[in-house]
Tab-separated table of C-alpha atoms in Angstrom:
chain	number	residue	atom	x	y	z
A	333	MET	CA	0.000	0.000	0.000
A	334	ALA	CA	1.839	2.943	-1.348
A	335	GLY	CA	2.340	5.751	1.094
A	336	ILE	CA	1.174	3.965	4.222
A	337	GLY	CA	4.748	3.243	5.299
A	338	PHE	CA	5.474	6.968	5.356
A	339	ARG	CA	2.344	7.611	7.429
A	340	LEU	CA	3.263	4.851	9.919
A	341	ASP	CA	6.804	6.211	10.168
A	342	ARG	CA	5.377	9.671	10.922
A	343	ILE	CA	3.141	8.195	13.645
A	344	MET	CA	6.116	6.418	15.230
A	345	ARG	CA	8.282	9.540	15.224
A	346	SER	CA	5.563	11.812	16.635
A	347	GLY	CA	6.936	11.391	20.152
A	348	ARG	CA	3.507	10.641	21.601
A	349	LEU	CA	3.174	8.043	24.295
A	350	GLY	CA	2.143	4.779	22.660
A	351	ALA	CA	2.921	5.995	19.142
A	352	ALA	CA	5.061	2.955	18.362
A	353	SER	CA	2.283	0.639	19.560
A	354	ALA	CA	-0.285	2.533	17.467
A	355	ALA	CA	1.931	2.336	14.375
A	356	PHE	CA	2.503	-1.373	14.964
A	357	GLY	CA	-1.240	-1.946	15.402
A	358	TYR	CA	-2.048	-0.046	12.202
A	359	GLY	CA	0.605	-2.032	10.355
A	360	VAL	CA	-0.785	-5.360	11.540
A	361	VAL	CA	-4.341	-4.450	10.607
A	362	LEU	CA	-3.312	-3.089	7.216
A	363	ALA	CA	-1.207	-6.121	6.379
A	364	ALA	CA	-3.551	-8.819	7.683
A	365	GLY	CA	-6.845	-7.020	8.282
A	366	GLN	CA	-9.045	-9.214	6.113
A	367	TRP	CA	-7.579	-12.357	7.606
A	368	LEU	CA	-8.088	-11.041	11.136
A	369	ILE	CA	-11.682	-10.055	10.405
A	370	ALA	CA	-12.342	-13.403	8.708
A	371	VAL	CA	-11.009	-15.310	11.727
A	372	ILE	CA	-13.019	-13.204	14.178
A	373	GLY	CA	-16.114	-13.555	11.979
A	374	ILE	CA	-15.700	-17.327	11.698
A	375	ALA	CA	-15.344	-17.544	15.473
A	376	ALA	CA	-18.477	-15.439	16.044
A	377	ILE	CA	-20.547	-17.478	13.596
A	378	SER	CA	-19.209	-20.742	15.049
A	379	ILE	CA	-20.241	-19.651	18.551
A	380	VAL	CA	-23.749	-18.777	17.342
A	381	ALA	CA	-24.045	-22.048	15.390
A	382	ALA	CA	-22.597	-24.323	18.105
A	383	GLY	CA	-25.168	-26.748	19.406
A	384	ARG	CA	-27.625	-25.783	16.668
A	385	LEU	CA	-25.819	-27.202	13.649
A	386	ASP	CA	-23.895	-30.350	12.965
A	387	ARG	CA	-20.206	-29.871	13.737
A	388	ALA	CA	-19.247	-31.093	10.256
A	389	LEU	CA	-21.374	-28.338	8.680
A	390	ILE	CA	-19.658	-25.701	10.824
A	391	VAL	CA	-16.212	-27.049	9.825
A	392	ASP	CA	-17.225	-27.010	6.140
A	393	PHE	CA	-18.386	-23.416	6.536
A	394	ARG	CA	-15.057	-22.398	8.095
A	395	ILE	CA	-13.120	-24.013	5.272
A	396	LEU	CA	-15.299	-22.299	2.673
A	397	VAL	CA	-14.694	-18.883	4.246
A	398	VAL	CA	-10.934	-19.474	4.274
A	399	PHE	CA	-11.071	-20.501	0.605
A	400	THR	CA	-13.120	-17.401	-0.199
A	401	VAL	CA	-10.738	-14.943	1.465
A	402	MET	CA	-7.707	-16.700	-0.017
A	403	LEU	CA	-9.154	-16.739	-3.546
A	404	ALA	CA	-10.074	-13.052	-3.305
A	405	MET	CA	-6.523	-12.189	-2.289
A	406	ILE	CA	-4.928	-14.316	-5.017
A	407	ALA	CA	-7.224	-13.083	-7.780
A	408	THR	CA	-7.085	-9.386	-6.920
A	409	ALA	CA	-3.440	-8.934	-5.878
A	410	PRO	CA	-2.005	-8.219	-9.362
A	411	VAL	CA	-4.817	-5.798	-10.191
A	412	VAL	CA	-4.631	-3.985	-6.848
A	413	LEU	CA	-0.843	-3.664	-6.971
A	414	SER	CA	-0.986	-2.176	-10.460
A	415	ALA	CA	-3.905	0.127	-9.645
A	416	THR	CA	-2.215	1.336	-6.463
A	417	ARG	CA	0.829	2.333	-8.499
A	418	VAL	CA	-1.344	4.156	-11.074
A	419	MET	CA	-3.238	5.920	-8.269
A	420	SER	CA	-0.017	6.954	-6.561
A	421	ASP	CA	1.236	8.371	-9.875
A	422	ALA	CA	-2.037	10.279	-10.370
A	423	LEU	CA	-1.749	11.724	-6.861
A	424	PHE	CA	1.883	12.675	-7.432
A	425	ASP	CA	0.875	14.389	-10.705
A	426	ARG	CA	-1.902	16.198	-8.804
A	427	ALA	CA	-4.603	14.683	-11.032
A	428	PRO	CA	-7.276	13.552	-8.548
A	429	ARG	CA	-9.962	13.656	-11.265
A	430	LYS	CA	-8.609	10.295	-12.459
A	431	LEU	CA	-9.312	8.550	-9.137
A	432	PRO	CA	-13.082	7.777	-9.418
A	433	GLY	CA	-12.624	6.203	-12.841
A	434	LEU	CA	-9.616	4.280	-11.606
A	435	LEU	CA	-11.607	2.946	-8.665
A	436	ALA	CA	-14.506	1.822	-10.881
A	437	ALA	CA	-12.192	0.170	-13.416
A	438	THR	CA	-10.212	-1.547	-10.670
A	439	LEU	CA	-13.352	-2.870	-8.974
A	440	MET	CA	-14.484	-4.438	-12.251
A	441	THR	CA	-11.115	-5.805	-13.323
A	442	ALA	CA	-10.518	-7.317	-9.887
A	443	THR	CA	-13.980	-8.824	-9.458
A	444	ILE	CA	-14.136	-10.585	-12.830
A	445	PRO	CA	-11.035	-12.781	-12.339
A	446	ALA	CA	-12.052	-13.423	-8.733
A	447	LEU	CA	-15.431	-14.736	-9.879
A	448	ALA	CA	-13.825	-16.822	-12.632
A	449	LEU	CA	-11.338	-18.367	-10.200
A	450	GLY	CA	-14.088	-18.856	-7.611
A	451	GLY	CA	-16.342	-20.556	-10.161
A	452	LEU	CA	-13.532	-22.918	-11.097
A	453	VAL	CA	-12.753	-23.781	-7.474
A	454	PHE	CA	-16.279	-23.820	-6.016
A	455	PHE	CA	-18.030	-25.644	-8.859
A	456	GLY	CA	-15.213	-27.396	-10.732
A	457	ILE	CA	-12.999	-28.612	-7.891
A	458	LEU	CA	-15.168	-28.546	-4.755
A	459	ARG	CA	-18.404	-29.343	-6.654
A	460	LEU	CA	-20.569	-27.240	-4.348
A	461	ASP	CA	-24.351	-27.197	-4.537
A	462	ILE	CA	-25.555	-24.347	-6.782
A	463	ARG	CA	-27.025	-22.363	-3.861
A	464	LEU	CA	-23.953	-22.732	-1.670
A	465	GLY	CA	-21.638	-22.025	-4.600
A	466	ALA	CA	-23.613	-18.907	-5.570
A	467	GLY	CA	-23.425	-17.665	-1.982
A	468	ALA	CA	-19.696	-18.353	-1.909
A	469	LEU	CA	-19.270	-16.405	-5.170
A	470	LEU	CA	-21.202	-13.470	-3.721
A	471	VAL	CA	-18.984	-13.411	-0.635
A	472	LEU	CA	-15.912	-13.797	-2.854
A	473	SER	CA	-16.918	-10.779	-4.942
A	474	LEU	CA	-17.399	-8.710	-1.782
A	475	PHE	CA	-13.995	-9.715	-0.398
A	476	ALA	CA	-12.399	-8.964	-3.779
A	477	GLN	CA	-13.938	-5.502	-3.786
A	478	LEU	CA	-12.892	-4.928	-0.184
A	479	TRP	CA	-9.282	-5.732	-1.150
A	480	VAL	CA	-9.542	-3.134	-3.934
A	481	VAL	CA	-11.004	-0.404	-1.747
A	482	ALA	CA	-8.552	-1.107	1.075
A	483	GLY	CA	-5.587	-1.084	-1.294
A	484	LEU	CA	-6.574	2.152	-2.971
A	485	ALA	CA	-7.466	3.788	0.346
A	486	GLY	CA	-3.983	2.789	1.464
A	487	ALA	CA	-2.543	4.653	-1.518
A	488	LEU	CA	-4.500	7.690	-0.348
A	489	GLN	CA	-2.973	7.212	3.129
A	490	GLN	CA	-6.414	6.822	4.660
A	491	VAL	CA	-5.472	4.357	7.408
A	492	GLY	CA	-8.667	4.963	9.372
A	493	TRP	CA	-10.864	4.266	6.359
A	494	VAL	CA	-9.028	1.020	5.632
A	495	MET	CA	-9.515	-0.150	9.204
A	496	ALA	CA	-13.170	0.963	9.188
A	497	ALA	CA	-13.738	-0.943	5.930
A	498	TYR	CA	-12.340	-4.116	7.478
A	499	VAL	CA	-14.364	-3.829	10.673
A	500	LEU	CA	-17.647	-2.829	9.011
A	501	GLY	CA	-17.200	-5.489	6.331
A	502	GLY	CA	-16.580	-8.116	9.012
A	503	ILE	CA	-19.624	-7.075	11.030
A	504	ALA	CA	-21.805	-7.047	7.911
A	505	SER	CA	-20.483	-10.480	6.926
A	506	VAL	CA	-21.260	-12.018	10.311
A	507	ILE	CA	-24.748	-10.505	10.408
A	508	GLY	CA	-25.381	-11.541	6.811
A	509	ALA	CA	-24.164	-15.083	7.398
A	510	VAL	CA	-26.289	-15.528	10.498
A	511	TRP	CA	-29.383	-13.915	8.989
A	512	ALA	CA	-29.268	-15.275	5.443
A	513	GLY	CA	-26.943	-18.261	5.478
A	514	PHE	CA	-27.616	-19.864	8.811
A	515	GLY	CA	-30.899	-18.047	9.459
A	516	ALA	CA	-33.182	-20.649	7.943
A	517	MET	CA	-31.350	-23.504	9.631
A	518	LEU	CA	-31.175	-21.794	13.015
A	519	ASP	CA	-34.666	-20.260	12.979
A	520	PHE	CA	-33.224	-16.731	13.132
A	521	GLY	CA	-34.673	-15.576	9.796
C-alpha cells in the first residue's frame, strides 16, 4: 500500500506516548486485516451455530470462508498492486480527477477474475451445490472488492478508512451469514 509506510513512520516519530504501539497496530491491521476479520467472523458465527448445527457443517463453513478470502486475495493482488501504483502516480501528478474512474475500473477488473477463479474452485474442484456455490461467489466478490477499496485507500494514506472498511465489512459479513446463510437452519430468519 503505497504511502502507508510513510504515514506509519510519521506516527512512530511523533513522540507521543504509545505511538510505536499505534503504528505497529495499524501495520498489523493493514497487512492482515481481512484475515483477522475473517477469523473473528468465523469464530463469532461458530459460537452462534454451536449446538444448533452439525459440527461437520460448521467445519465445512469455516473451510469455505478461508477458501473465499484466499481466492479473493490471489485473484485481486495483481490488479490492486498495479492500480495502487497508477493511483499513486495520479496523486503525485496532482490529477485527482482520475481517481473515481480508476476505482470503478479496478473494482471491475478485480472482481471478474475473482469470480472466474471462484467458479472454477467452487463448482469445478469442490463441486458445491448451486445455492452454496452462488453464496460463496457473492462473498468472494465482496472480499475482492474490499481488497480493492482497502488497497486504494492505502494509496490515499487513509489508514482509518481502511480499518473501518475491514471492521464494518466483518460485522456485515457475520450478520449476513447468520441472517441469510444460517438463518433458515437456526430459525433466526
